[in-house]
Short mmCIF file of C-alpha atoms and ligand atoms in Angstrom, two decimals:
data_model
loop_
_atom_site.label_atom_id
_atom_site.label_comp_id
_atom_site.label_asym_id
_atom_site.label_seq_id
_atom_site.Cartn_x
_atom_site.Cartn_y
_atom_site.Cartn_z
CA MET A 9 95.05 87.73 139.97
CA THR A 10 92.40 85.93 138.03
CA SER A 11 89.47 83.85 139.32
CA SER A 12 87.11 81.45 137.73
CA TYR A 13 83.33 81.43 137.98
CA PHE A 14 83.02 77.70 138.41
CA SER A 15 85.36 77.42 141.28
CA LEU A 16 83.35 80.24 143.02
CA ARG A 17 80.09 78.44 142.26
CA GLU A 18 81.34 75.24 143.75
CA ALA A 19 82.58 77.08 146.82
CA VAL A 20 79.20 78.80 147.28
CA GLU A 21 77.36 75.43 146.82
CA GLN A 22 79.47 73.99 149.57
CA GLY A 23 78.86 76.89 151.88
CA ARG A 24 82.47 78.02 151.85
CA THR A 25 81.85 81.58 150.55
CA THR A 26 79.09 83.71 149.07
CA PHE A 27 78.45 85.52 145.85
CA THR A 28 78.32 88.78 147.96
CA ALA A 29 81.89 88.16 149.27
CA ALA A 30 83.06 87.57 145.65
CA VAL A 31 81.60 90.82 144.42
CA GLU A 32 83.04 92.66 147.39
CA GLU A 33 86.43 91.29 146.53
CA PHE A 34 86.13 92.29 142.89
CA LEU A 35 85.02 95.79 144.02
CA SER A 36 87.96 96.22 146.36
CA ARG A 37 90.35 95.29 143.56
CA ILE A 38 88.64 97.77 141.29
CA GLU A 39 89.03 100.39 143.97
CA GLU A 40 92.67 99.61 144.36
CA LYS A 41 93.71 99.40 140.74
CA ASN A 42 91.26 100.93 138.29
CA GLN A 43 92.40 104.45 138.67
CA ARG A 44 95.88 103.45 137.34
CA LEU A 45 94.65 100.99 134.76
CA ASN A 46 91.68 103.01 133.45
CA ALA A 47 90.02 99.75 132.41
CA LEU A 48 86.55 100.59 133.58
CA LEU A 49 84.77 103.88 132.84
CA GLU A 50 82.00 103.18 135.29
CA VAL A 51 81.41 100.79 138.10
CA TYR A 52 77.99 99.50 139.04
CA ALA A 53 78.82 98.70 142.72
CA GLU A 54 75.42 99.01 144.30
CA GLU A 55 73.53 97.00 141.59
CA ALA A 56 76.26 94.26 141.56
CA LEU A 57 76.02 93.88 145.42
CA TYR A 58 72.24 93.87 145.23
CA ALA A 59 72.21 91.13 142.63
CA ALA A 60 74.84 89.06 144.49
CA HIS A 61 72.77 89.32 147.67
CA TYR A 62 69.71 88.10 145.81
CA TRP A 63 71.52 85.02 144.47
CA ASP A 64 72.91 84.24 147.91
CA LYS A 65 69.36 84.37 149.32
CA GLN A 66 68.15 82.00 146.56
CA GLN A 67 70.94 79.70 147.32
CA LEU A 68 70.21 79.75 151.07
CA GLN A 69 66.65 79.00 150.33
CA GLY A 70 67.54 75.98 148.37
CA GLU A 71 66.23 77.34 145.04
CA LYS A 72 67.69 75.95 141.80
CA LEU A 73 70.12 78.69 140.49
CA PRO A 74 70.17 79.58 136.80
CA PRO A 75 73.30 78.55 134.88
CA LEU A 76 75.40 81.72 135.44
CA ALA A 77 73.98 82.88 138.75
CA GLY A 78 76.62 85.10 140.36
CA LEU A 79 78.93 85.20 137.36
CA VAL A 80 80.44 88.78 137.38
CA TYR A 81 81.16 90.44 134.08
CA VAL A 82 81.89 93.79 132.48
CA HIS A 83 80.51 95.05 129.24
CA LYS A 84 82.63 96.90 126.60
CA ASP A 85 81.47 100.42 126.09
CA ASN A 86 79.84 99.62 122.78
CA ILE A 87 77.33 97.00 124.15
CA ALA A 88 74.11 98.38 125.52
CA VAL A 89 72.89 97.90 129.11
CA ALA A 90 69.52 99.37 129.88
CA ASN A 91 69.41 102.61 131.73
CA HIS A 92 73.23 102.93 131.70
CA ARG A 93 75.48 105.22 129.76
CA LEU A 94 77.00 103.97 126.47
CA SER A 95 79.58 106.02 124.65
CA ALA A 96 81.72 103.83 122.46
CA ALA A 97 84.48 105.74 124.21
CA SER A 98 83.63 108.68 122.02
CA ARG A 99 82.78 112.27 122.85
CA ILE A 100 80.09 112.17 120.34
CA LEU A 101 78.01 109.89 122.51
CA GLU A 102 78.78 111.80 125.70
CA GLY A 103 75.83 111.54 128.14
CA TYR A 104 73.86 108.99 126.01
CA VAL A 105 71.90 106.52 128.15
CA SER A 106 70.70 103.37 126.54
CA PRO A 107 67.01 102.63 126.86
CA PHE A 108 67.48 98.87 126.29
CA ASP A 109 69.65 95.85 126.79
CA ALA A 110 71.77 94.27 123.96
CA THR A 111 70.52 90.75 123.43
CA ALA A 112 73.74 89.29 124.80
CA VAL A 113 73.20 91.31 127.98
CA GLU A 114 69.57 90.42 128.27
CA ARG A 115 70.53 86.76 128.02
CA LEU A 116 73.29 87.13 130.59
CA ARG A 117 70.86 88.80 132.93
CA ALA A 118 68.33 85.98 132.56
CA ALA A 119 71.02 83.45 133.27
CA GLY A 120 71.79 85.28 136.55
CA ALA A 121 75.09 86.94 135.53
CA ILE A 122 75.93 90.16 137.35
CA CYS A 123 77.19 93.23 135.39
CA ILE A 124 79.75 95.13 137.52
CA GLY A 125 80.87 97.87 135.07
CA ARG A 126 81.49 99.39 131.73
CA ALA A 127 84.88 98.82 130.11
CA ASN A 128 86.95 101.31 128.27
CA CYS A 129 87.89 100.63 124.61
CA ASP A 130 89.08 102.31 121.44
CA GLU A 131 86.59 104.89 120.02
CA PHE A 132 83.94 103.04 118.11
CA ALA A 133 86.12 99.91 118.45
CA MET A 134 88.65 101.33 116.02
CA GLY A 135 92.17 100.52 117.19
CA SER A 136 94.52 97.79 118.32
CA SER A 137 95.93 99.28 121.53
CA ASN A 138 93.11 101.09 123.43
CA GLU A 139 94.94 104.40 122.83
CA ASN A 140 92.12 105.85 120.74
CA SER A 141 89.64 106.24 123.65
CA ALA A 142 88.28 109.73 124.27
CA TYR A 143 88.64 108.72 127.96
CA GLY A 144 92.47 108.02 127.90
CA PRO A 145 94.36 104.87 127.19
CA VAL A 146 94.18 101.66 129.26
CA GLN A 147 97.35 100.39 130.84
CA HIS A 148 98.48 96.76 130.58
CA PRO A 149 97.59 95.20 133.95
CA THR A 150 100.99 93.55 134.59
CA LEU A 151 103.49 94.94 131.89
CA GLU A 152 104.11 98.39 133.05
CA GLY A 153 104.14 101.06 130.17
CA HIS A 154 102.64 98.59 127.71
CA VAL A 155 99.24 98.51 125.92
CA PRO A 156 96.68 95.75 126.80
CA GLY A 157 95.75 95.43 123.12
CA GLY A 158 92.55 96.79 121.59
CA SER A 159 90.03 97.65 120.84
CA SER A 160 88.57 95.71 123.81
CA GLY A 161 91.61 96.57 125.92
CA GLY A 162 89.49 97.63 128.94
CA SER A 163 87.54 94.36 128.83
CA ALA A 164 90.77 92.20 128.73
CA ALA A 165 92.50 94.35 131.36
CA ALA A 166 89.58 94.04 133.68
CA VAL A 167 89.55 90.21 133.59
CA ALA A 168 93.34 90.05 133.96
CA ALA A 169 93.35 92.46 136.84
CA GLY A 170 90.76 90.35 138.71
CA PHE A 171 87.87 92.87 138.37
CA CYS A 172 85.42 90.22 137.12
CA HIS A 173 85.22 86.58 135.82
CA VAL A 174 84.40 87.41 132.22
CA ALA A 175 84.22 90.37 129.84
CA LEU A 176 82.08 90.98 126.91
CA GLY A 177 83.94 92.36 123.90
CA SER A 178 83.29 92.95 120.26
CA ASP A 179 85.58 91.73 117.46
CA THR A 180 85.52 93.30 113.98
CA GLY A 181 89.12 92.52 113.08
CA GLY A 182 90.64 91.00 116.20
CA SER A 183 89.36 93.20 119.05
CA ILE A 184 88.55 90.27 121.36
CA ARG A 185 91.40 88.01 120.47
CA GLN A 186 94.32 90.38 120.31
CA PRO A 187 93.75 92.03 123.77
CA ALA A 188 93.01 88.48 125.18
CA ALA A 189 96.42 87.38 123.72
CA PHE A 190 98.17 90.40 125.15
CA CYS A 191 96.71 89.69 128.63
CA ASN A 192 97.21 85.89 128.77
CA LEU A 193 93.43 85.08 128.45
CA TYR A 194 91.04 83.17 126.35
CA GLY A 195 88.89 85.10 123.81
CA LEU A 196 86.35 83.98 121.26
CA LYS A 197 85.15 85.59 118.06
CA PRO A 198 82.12 83.47 117.30
CA THR A 199 81.06 82.57 113.68
CA TYR A 200 79.46 85.49 112.06
CA GLY A 201 75.72 85.16 112.80
CA ARG A 202 76.16 83.01 115.89
CA VAL A 203 75.70 85.87 118.43
CA SER A 204 73.17 88.64 118.04
CA ARG A 205 74.44 92.12 117.29
CA TYR A 206 71.36 93.71 118.64
CA GLY A 207 72.54 96.42 121.05
CA LEU A 208 76.07 96.46 119.69
CA ILE A 209 77.06 99.94 118.41
CA ALA A 210 77.87 99.14 114.74
CA TYR A 211 81.36 99.60 113.36
CA ALA A 212 81.44 97.36 110.28
CA SER A 213 78.25 95.40 110.36
CA SER A 214 79.34 92.47 108.14
CA PHE A 215 82.42 91.89 110.34
CA ASP A 216 81.23 92.65 113.98
CA GLN A 217 80.57 89.86 116.49
CA ILE A 218 80.17 90.04 120.28
CA GLY A 219 82.11 87.44 122.26
CA PRO A 220 83.57 86.61 125.70
CA ILE A 221 86.95 87.07 127.23
CA SER A 222 88.00 85.08 130.27
CA ALA A 223 90.80 83.40 132.21
CA THR A 224 89.44 79.82 131.87
CA LEU A 225 87.92 77.89 128.98
CA GLU A 226 85.05 76.74 131.24
CA ASP A 227 83.85 80.32 131.87
CA LEU A 228 84.32 81.24 128.26
CA ILE A 229 82.19 78.33 126.97
CA ALA A 230 79.54 78.87 129.51
CA THR A 231 79.13 82.51 128.63
CA TYR A 232 79.22 81.72 124.93
CA GLU A 233 76.44 79.14 125.24
CA VAL A 234 74.23 81.67 126.95
CA ILE A 235 74.66 84.60 124.51
CA ALA A 236 74.70 82.52 121.26
CA GLY A 237 71.64 81.61 119.21
CA PHE A 238 69.00 82.99 117.00
CA ASP A 239 67.54 86.42 117.68
CA PRO A 240 64.59 87.79 115.75
CA ARG A 241 66.02 91.29 116.24
CA ASP A 242 69.20 90.48 114.31
CA ALA A 243 68.33 89.13 110.83
CA THR A 244 71.88 87.90 110.32
CA THR A 245 71.61 85.41 113.19
CA THR A 246 71.26 81.69 112.31
CA ASP A 247 68.57 79.44 113.73
CA LEU A 248 70.97 76.53 113.79
CA PRO A 249 70.77 75.18 117.39
CA VAL A 250 73.65 75.81 119.85
CA GLU A 251 74.90 72.40 120.79
CA PRO A 252 76.18 72.30 124.34
CA PHE A 253 79.84 71.44 124.51
CA LYS A 254 80.84 68.08 126.02
CA ARG A 255 84.23 67.26 127.30
CA GLU A 256 84.14 63.86 125.67
CA LEU A 257 84.10 65.48 122.21
CA PRO A 258 87.13 64.11 120.37
CA PRO A 259 89.67 66.87 119.50
CA PRO A 260 90.61 67.65 115.96
CA GLN A 261 93.54 65.66 114.60
CA ARG A 262 94.53 67.43 111.31
CA TRP A 263 95.85 70.93 112.04
CA ALA A 264 97.02 73.30 109.31
CA PHE A 265 99.61 75.81 110.63
CA LEU A 266 99.83 79.24 108.93
CA VAL A 267 102.96 81.02 110.16
CA PRO A 268 103.77 84.31 108.36
CA GLU A 269 107.24 85.82 107.89
CA GLY A 270 108.41 88.48 110.27
CA LEU A 271 107.18 87.16 113.58
CA HIS A 272 108.70 88.41 116.69
CA PRO A 273 111.48 85.88 117.78
CA GLU A 274 109.57 85.05 121.03
CA THR A 275 106.28 84.42 119.18
CA LEU A 276 108.18 82.31 116.53
CA SER A 277 109.88 80.17 119.17
CA ALA A 278 106.61 79.63 121.11
CA PHE A 279 105.14 78.40 117.88
CA GLU A 280 107.90 76.03 117.04
CA LYS A 281 107.60 74.57 120.46
CA LEU A 282 103.86 74.17 120.15
CA GLN A 283 104.15 72.42 116.81
CA ASN A 284 106.70 70.00 118.20
CA ALA A 285 104.58 69.30 121.21
CA LEU A 286 101.53 68.57 119.04
CA CYS A 287 103.54 66.21 116.75
CA GLN A 288 104.84 64.42 119.80
CA ALA A 289 101.32 64.01 121.03
CA GLY A 290 100.41 62.33 117.76
CA PHE A 291 98.56 65.16 115.95
CA HIS A 292 98.82 65.63 112.21
CA ILE A 293 100.42 68.99 111.64
CA THR A 294 100.87 70.51 108.17
CA SER A 295 102.59 73.87 107.47
CA ILE A 296 100.76 75.74 104.81
CA GLU A 297 102.02 78.50 102.47
CA PHE A 298 99.21 80.88 102.76
CA PRO A 299 99.08 82.83 99.40
CA TYR A 300 97.08 85.84 100.50
CA TRP A 301 98.94 87.59 103.33
CA ASP A 302 99.35 90.63 101.27
CA TYR A 303 95.68 91.11 100.66
CA LEU A 304 94.28 90.75 104.13
CA ILE A 305 94.95 94.31 105.52
CA PRO A 306 94.00 96.28 102.45
CA THR A 307 90.76 94.33 101.89
CA TYR A 308 89.93 94.67 105.52
CA TYR A 309 90.52 98.36 105.75
CA ILE A 310 88.70 99.13 102.46
CA LEU A 311 85.55 97.14 103.48
CA THR A 312 85.41 98.08 107.16
CA THR A 313 86.00 101.82 106.54
CA ALA A 314 83.34 101.86 103.80
CA GLU A 315 80.87 100.20 106.27
CA ALA A 316 81.98 102.53 109.13
CA SER A 317 81.44 105.69 107.00
CA SER A 318 77.83 104.58 106.45
CA ASN A 319 77.24 103.36 110.00
CA LEU A 320 78.64 106.49 111.61
CA ALA A 321 76.55 108.84 109.55
CA ARG A 322 73.85 108.70 112.12
CA TYR A 323 75.86 110.70 114.67
CA ASP A 324 74.83 114.15 113.42
CA GLY A 325 74.37 116.19 116.62
CA VAL A 326 70.63 116.04 116.23
CA ARG A 327 69.32 112.72 117.53
CA TYR A 328 71.76 111.75 120.32
CA GLY A 329 74.90 112.61 122.21
CA TYR A 330 77.14 115.60 121.58
CA ARG A 331 75.90 118.80 119.87
CA THR A 332 78.14 121.78 119.08
CA GLN A 333 77.39 125.04 120.77
CA ILE A 334 78.28 127.15 117.74
CA ALA A 335 76.13 126.61 114.72
CA SER A 336 73.82 129.01 112.89
CA THR A 337 72.72 126.77 110.06
CA MET A 338 71.78 123.08 109.88
CA ASP A 339 74.85 122.16 107.87
CA GLN A 340 77.11 123.84 110.36
CA LEU A 341 75.37 121.93 113.11
CA TYR A 342 76.11 118.59 111.43
CA ALA A 343 79.67 119.45 110.43
CA ARG A 344 80.73 121.09 113.66
CA SER A 345 79.13 118.50 115.92
CA ARG A 346 80.94 115.74 113.96
CA SER A 347 84.17 117.56 113.82
CA GLU A 348 84.17 118.25 117.57
CA GLY A 349 82.69 114.97 118.59
CA PHE A 350 84.73 112.35 116.67
CA GLY A 351 88.40 111.62 117.37
CA ARG A 352 91.22 111.56 114.89
CA GLU A 353 91.20 107.88 113.99
CA VAL A 354 87.46 107.77 113.58
CA LYS A 355 87.61 110.78 111.20
CA ARG A 356 90.45 109.12 109.27
CA ARG A 357 88.31 106.06 108.72
CA ILE A 358 85.17 108.05 107.79
CA LEU A 359 87.23 109.85 105.12
CA LEU A 360 88.85 106.72 103.86
CA GLY A 361 85.44 104.88 103.76
CA THR A 362 83.76 107.78 101.94
CA PHE A 363 86.55 107.86 99.44
CA VAL A 364 86.42 104.10 98.58
CA LEU A 365 82.65 104.35 98.09
CA SER A 366 82.77 107.43 95.95
CA ALA A 367 81.47 107.25 92.36
CA GLY A 368 84.86 107.34 90.65
CA TYR A 369 86.58 104.83 92.92
CA TYR A 370 83.83 102.35 94.02
CA GLU A 371 84.67 99.74 91.31
CA ALA A 372 88.39 100.05 91.77
CA TYR A 373 88.40 99.60 95.53
CA TYR A 374 85.07 98.56 97.15
CA THR A 375 84.03 96.05 94.43
CA GLN A 376 87.52 94.63 94.13
CA ALA A 377 87.78 94.11 97.80
CA GLN A 378 84.41 92.32 97.90
CA LYS A 379 85.88 89.98 95.22
CA VAL A 380 89.00 89.31 97.34
CA ARG A 381 86.78 88.67 100.38
CA ARG A 382 84.91 85.93 98.38
CA LEU A 383 88.24 84.42 97.20
CA LEU A 384 89.49 84.21 100.80
CA TYR A 385 86.29 82.53 101.91
CA ASP A 386 86.44 79.97 99.20
CA TYR A 387 90.13 79.28 99.89
CA THR A 388 89.53 78.86 103.57
CA GLU A 389 86.58 76.50 103.01
CA SER A 390 88.71 74.29 100.82
CA LEU A 391 91.55 74.31 103.38
CA LEU A 392 89.11 73.34 106.00
CA GLN A 393 88.00 70.27 103.92
CA GLU A 394 91.45 68.79 104.27
CA HIS A 395 92.33 69.99 107.73
CA GLU A 396 90.08 70.23 110.68
CA VAL A 397 91.43 73.43 112.21
CA ILE A 398 93.71 76.29 111.06
CA ALA A 399 96.19 77.46 113.58
CA MET A 400 98.28 80.63 113.60
CA PRO A 401 99.63 83.21 116.10
CA THR A 402 97.05 85.74 117.26
CA SER A 403 99.51 88.58 117.05
CA ALA A 404 102.83 88.76 115.31
CA THR A 405 104.36 90.40 118.42
CA PRO A 406 103.93 90.40 122.22
CA PRO A 407 102.39 93.62 123.69
CA PHE A 408 104.00 96.81 122.52
CA LYS A 409 104.76 99.99 124.51
CA LEU A 410 102.24 102.78 124.97
CA GLY A 411 102.87 105.38 122.30
CA GLU A 412 104.97 103.06 120.21
CA LYS A 413 102.64 102.78 117.22
CA VAL A 414 99.89 105.27 117.75
CA LYS A 415 101.50 107.97 115.66
CA ASP A 416 101.93 105.61 112.70
CA PRO A 417 98.54 104.27 111.59
CA ILE A 418 100.05 102.04 109.01
CA GLN A 419 102.17 100.15 111.59
CA MET A 420 99.09 99.98 113.81
CA TYR A 421 97.00 98.48 111.06
CA LEU A 422 99.69 95.95 110.19
CA SER A 423 99.41 94.61 113.80
CA ASP A 424 95.98 93.28 112.81
CA LEU A 425 97.34 91.06 110.06
CA LEU A 426 96.54 87.73 111.69
CA THR A 427 93.18 88.44 113.15
CA VAL A 428 91.34 90.27 110.43
CA TYR A 429 91.30 87.03 108.38
CA ALA A 430 88.58 85.29 110.38
CA ASN A 431 86.30 88.41 110.24
CA LEU A 432 86.79 88.68 106.38
CA THR A 433 85.60 85.09 105.99
CA GLY A 434 83.12 84.96 108.97
CA HIS A 435 84.75 81.73 110.48
CA PRO A 436 84.96 81.23 114.25
CA ALA A 437 88.29 81.91 115.93
CA LEU A 438 89.39 81.06 119.41
CA GLN A 439 92.36 82.73 121.09
CA ILE A 440 94.31 80.43 123.48
CA PRO A 441 96.99 81.84 125.84
CA LEU A 442 100.44 80.19 125.48
CA GLY A 443 101.97 82.15 128.35
CA ASN A 444 104.30 85.14 128.14
CA TYR A 445 101.55 87.29 126.56
CA ILE A 446 101.69 85.22 123.40
CA GLY A 447 98.55 83.63 121.93
CA LEU A 448 97.60 81.02 119.43
CA GLN A 449 94.35 81.28 117.47
CA LEU A 450 92.30 78.52 115.92
CA MET A 451 89.82 78.78 113.13
CA GLY A 452 87.42 76.11 112.08
CA PRO A 453 84.50 75.62 109.73
CA LEU A 454 81.47 77.88 110.25
CA PHE A 455 79.61 77.00 113.56
CA THR A 456 82.27 74.60 114.79
CA GLU A 457 82.98 76.51 118.04
CA ASN A 458 82.81 73.26 119.95
CA ARG A 459 85.61 71.75 117.81
CA LEU A 460 87.79 74.83 118.76
CA PHE A 461 86.91 74.28 122.46
CA ALA A 462 87.98 70.63 122.31
CA ALA A 463 91.31 71.76 120.66
CA GLY A 464 91.59 74.38 123.46
CA TYR A 465 91.53 71.56 126.07
CA VAL A 466 94.20 69.67 124.13
CA LEU A 467 96.50 72.64 124.26
CA ALA A 468 95.91 73.26 127.93
CA SER A 469 97.03 69.65 128.61
CA LEU A 470 100.22 69.82 126.49
CA PRO A 471 103.68 70.25 128.30
CA LEU A 472 104.60 73.66 126.71
N1 LIG B 519 92.18 96.80 115.19
C1 LIG B 519 91.21 96.50 114.23
C2 LIG B 519 90.68 97.84 113.75
O1 LIG B 519 91.16 98.84 114.21
C3 LIG B 519 90.15 95.67 114.78
C4 LIG B 519 89.13 96.41 115.60
C5 LIG B 519 88.06 95.53 116.10
O2 LIG B 519 88.04 94.41 115.96
N2 LIG B 519 87.01 96.22 116.53
O3 LIG B 519 89.83 97.94 112.96
#
């Protein structure tokens, strides 16, 4: 049920169809399936049709179309689109309307892309199953009773269900890659600093990146190339130029495989098959004993909850969103608005983050975790001197059942083991679907997204 932008573009250029017909088809699928899936919280039908009509007219008049004219996408509910609601799937931002576009959205608009709706997600992007949304969970589009992954579960489900070509997600610890893996899609977490975070609701600012999810590598790359690049409104973006990807780029030869214990048998066998196929094809594969598995989850959760507790302090019932009805003092107004507005998981993380930053524990937790983060970065850089890419599963298991993990936060956190690594070190990571809802992710040196794309094409051509 997935469609590719470039095949549509070709068909439009040959006069076989129109952008309007494509948008109508997406809208009718949304109409048919969104109520059950709950992937989109809002649909911009009129605007999307209007834009499609505009590009059809340009095409008919023989105008040169911009690079993504007529590409249909959805934005995760934590990425701002001007004059549209934005809630991070939280009650606390109920009714909030963004006065501006995120930089990624502004660039997509300028490139001709059409935004068709706002995708459900975990509240403030905290979660791995999309069960933490104040607007209800998202259903897996094809595996009934299963989760689509999270926190960008609505984004991934929307692409897999054929509601759009591409979705924008955000990835703080795997929220693009894991739902993309669960829905048999491509997903990219760009290098930290490659895509502007301007207009992204902050969760953990030194980890967050916006990136694309799509059914084809071509659509993913084209979207990435539009949204990437320096932005004066985000001081952490780099001014390193974004080199356009070329299919002739030779793929990496030396691959380091990191495969932890305790993988689901299906994931493990998919990996063994993959390693064999790569060896047969002449690639140089090395299995690495990664020494830091036990440190990834604790370090990630100490640092991200610390940053979240600070970032989420701004939701106080005064400036925007939800305000309690019952408060007679200022302190009560803050406390009640926050107690009523935030969901359970978000509160848990604010408490944990406040704790690790508190005077008596700061050195023991926060400072220690910062040191481990540095250690991981140095280790990864040295590994990438010897090997061109690091490969590992994206998730240790295929999609799990709705309700299976949501009552046990530790089990849920452990499901992030393989994805948080790239956010801790800032390296780019590309999720590649292997079929059967199992994904491989590749990490490379900073700003080598193109190397990962070249590797992605190799995998697509292997007999798996
Ligand atoms: N599942 C992870 C978390 O809950 C990652 C979330 C994300 O990348 N936004 O923190």
